[in-house]
Amino acid sequence: MTAQQIGNSVGLAILVAVSAGVSGGATTPAERLAGFHAAYWVAGGIGLLGGLTVLLTRFPKVDAVPSASEARL
């Protein structure tokens, strides 16, 4: 639970920094839109990277040989 809270806080801080960095000193909502778009692209990229990491590390390889204890099951 603590790791989730810290991850959410750090993730939000990163997205706000990206949005503010791209928007610069924008004062109107229309000018801030480019920053929001950049933040959404970064969030999507992080989500895809996380999903790819899960797919590559979570599932066993097909050609893996079971150990002796697994073969008896």
PDB file of C-alpha atoms in Angstrom:
ATOM      1  CA  MET A   1       0.000   0.000   0.000  1.00  0.00           C
ATOM      2  CA  THR A   2       2.816   2.384   0.826  1.00  0.00           C
ATOM      3  CA  ALA A   3       4.553   1.677  -2.476  1.00  0.00           C
ATOM      4  CA  GLN A   4       1.326   2.467  -4.344  1.00  0.00           C
ATOM      5  CA  GLN A   5       0.927   5.768  -2.530  1.00  0.00           C
ATOM      6  CA  ILE A   6       4.534   6.762  -3.202  1.00  0.00           C
ATOM      7  CA  GLY A   7       4.284   5.662  -6.834  1.00  0.00           C
ATOM      8  CA  ASN A   8       1.111   7.668  -7.355  1.00  0.00           C
ATOM      9  CA  SER A   9       2.660  10.767  -5.804  1.00  0.00           C
ATOM     10  CA  VAL A  10       5.882  10.532  -7.792  1.00  0.00           C
ATOM     11  CA  GLY A  11       4.012   9.728 -11.004  1.00  0.00           C
ATOM     12  CA  LEU A  12       1.712  12.707 -10.611  1.00  0.00           C
ATOM     13  CA  ALA A  13       4.671  14.982  -9.854  1.00  0.00           C
ATOM     14  CA  ILE A  14       6.413  13.808 -13.028  1.00  0.00           C
ATOM     15  CA  LEU A  15       3.316  14.408 -15.166  1.00  0.00           C
ATOM     16  CA  VAL A  16       2.791  17.877 -13.696  1.00  0.00           C
ATOM     17  CA  ALA A  17       6.448  18.724 -14.354  1.00  0.00           C
ATOM     18  CA  VAL A  18       6.161  17.533 -17.964  1.00  0.00           C
ATOM     19  CA  SER A  19       2.967  19.510 -18.477  1.00  0.00           C
ATOM     20  CA  ALA A  20       4.399  22.681 -16.955  1.00  0.00           C
ATOM     21  CA  GLY A  21       7.664  22.308 -18.855  1.00  0.00           C
ATOM     22  CA  VAL A  22       5.938  22.002 -22.216  1.00  0.00           C
ATOM     23  CA  SER A  23       3.370  24.719 -21.504  1.00  0.00           C
ATOM     24  CA  GLY A  24       5.955  27.164 -20.236  1.00  0.00           C
ATOM     25  CA  GLY A  25       4.313  30.257 -18.803  1.00  0.00           C
ATOM     26  CA  ALA A  26       0.939  29.661 -20.431  1.00  0.00           C
ATOM     27  CA  THR A  27      -1.902  31.505 -18.779  1.00  0.00           C
ATOM     28  CA  THR A  28      -4.979  30.474 -20.765  1.00  0.00           C
ATOM     29  CA  PRO A  29      -6.450  26.966 -20.877  1.00  0.00           C
ATOM     30  CA  ALA A  30      -5.962  26.806 -24.639  1.00  0.00           C
ATOM     31  CA  GLU A  31      -2.240  27.480 -24.239  1.00  0.00           C
ATOM     32  CA  ARG A  32      -1.917  24.820 -21.537  1.00  0.00           C
ATOM     33  CA  LEU A  33      -3.409  22.151 -23.791  1.00  0.00           C
ATOM     34  CA  ALA A  34      -0.040  21.253 -25.382  1.00  0.00           C
ATOM     35  CA  GLY A  35       1.341  20.522 -21.920  1.00  0.00           C
ATOM     36  CA  PHE A  36      -1.581  18.269 -21.101  1.00  0.00           C
ATOM     37  CA  HIS A  37      -1.123  16.398 -24.359  1.00  0.00           C
ATOM     38  CA  ALA A  38       2.569  15.841 -23.605  1.00  0.00           C
ATOM     39  CA  ALA A  39       1.740  14.588 -20.106  1.00  0.00           C
ATOM     40  CA  TYR A  40      -0.826  12.150 -21.534  1.00  0.00           C
ATOM     41  CA  TRP A  41       1.751  10.820 -24.030  1.00  0.00           C
ATOM     42  CA  VAL A  42       4.276  10.325 -21.220  1.00  0.00           C
ATOM     43  CA  ALA A  43       1.655   8.550 -19.071  1.00  0.00           C
ATOM     44  CA  GLY A  44       0.721   6.306 -21.997  1.00  0.00           C
ATOM     45  CA  GLY A  45       4.358   5.480 -22.680  1.00  0.00           C
ATOM     46  CA  ILE A  46       4.950   4.588 -19.057  1.00  0.00           C
ATOM     47  CA  GLY A  47       1.837   2.393 -19.101  1.00  0.00           C
ATOM     48  CA  LEU A  48       2.991   0.586 -22.236  1.00  0.00           C
ATOM     49  CA  LEU A  49       6.463   0.116 -20.789  1.00  0.00           C
ATOM     50  CA  GLY A  50       4.960  -1.356 -17.609  1.00  0.00           C
ATOM     51  CA  GLY A  51       2.712  -3.694 -19.584  1.00  0.00           C
ATOM     52  CA  LEU A  52       5.604  -4.843 -21.730  1.00  0.00           C
ATOM     53  CA  THR A  53       7.696  -5.473 -18.633  1.00  0.00           C
ATOM     54  CA  VAL A  54       4.930  -7.639 -17.165  1.00  0.00           C
ATOM     55  CA  LEU A  55       4.552  -9.621 -20.393  1.00  0.00           C
ATOM     56  CA  LEU A  56       8.278 -10.285 -20.642  1.00  0.00           C
ATOM     57  CA  THR A  57       8.882 -11.208 -17.008  1.00  0.00           C
ATOM     58  CA  ARG A  58       5.651 -12.679 -15.681  1.00  0.00           C
ATOM     59  CA  PHE A  59       5.023 -15.630 -17.950  1.00  0.00           C
ATOM     60  CA  PRO A  60       7.427 -18.586 -18.161  1.00  0.00           C
ATOM     61  CA  LYS A  61       9.175 -19.309 -21.427  1.00  0.00           C
ATOM     62  CA  VAL A  62       7.598 -22.033 -23.550  1.00  0.00           C
ATOM     63  CA  ASP A  63      10.841 -23.942 -24.034  1.00  0.00           C
ATOM     64  CA  ALA A  64      11.625 -24.020 -20.303  1.00  0.00           C
ATOM     65  CA  VAL A  65      12.327 -27.489 -18.918  1.00  0.00           C
ATOM     66  CA  PRO A  66      10.423 -28.262 -15.710  1.00  0.00           C
ATOM     67  CA  SER A  67      12.455 -29.100 -12.656  1.00  0.00           C
ATOM     68  CA  ALA A  68      12.389 -32.598 -11.178  1.00  0.00           C
ATOM     69  CA  SER A  69       9.881 -31.595  -8.477  1.00  0.00           C
ATOM     70  CA  GLU A  70       7.573 -29.991 -11.078  1.00  0.00           C
ATOM     71  CA  ALA A  71       7.746 -33.012 -13.375  1.00  0.00           C
ATOM     72  CA  ARG A  72       6.218 -35.248 -10.679  1.00  0.00           C
ATOM     73  CA  LEU A  73       3.043 -33.158 -10.446  1.00  0.00           C
TER      74      LEU A  73
END
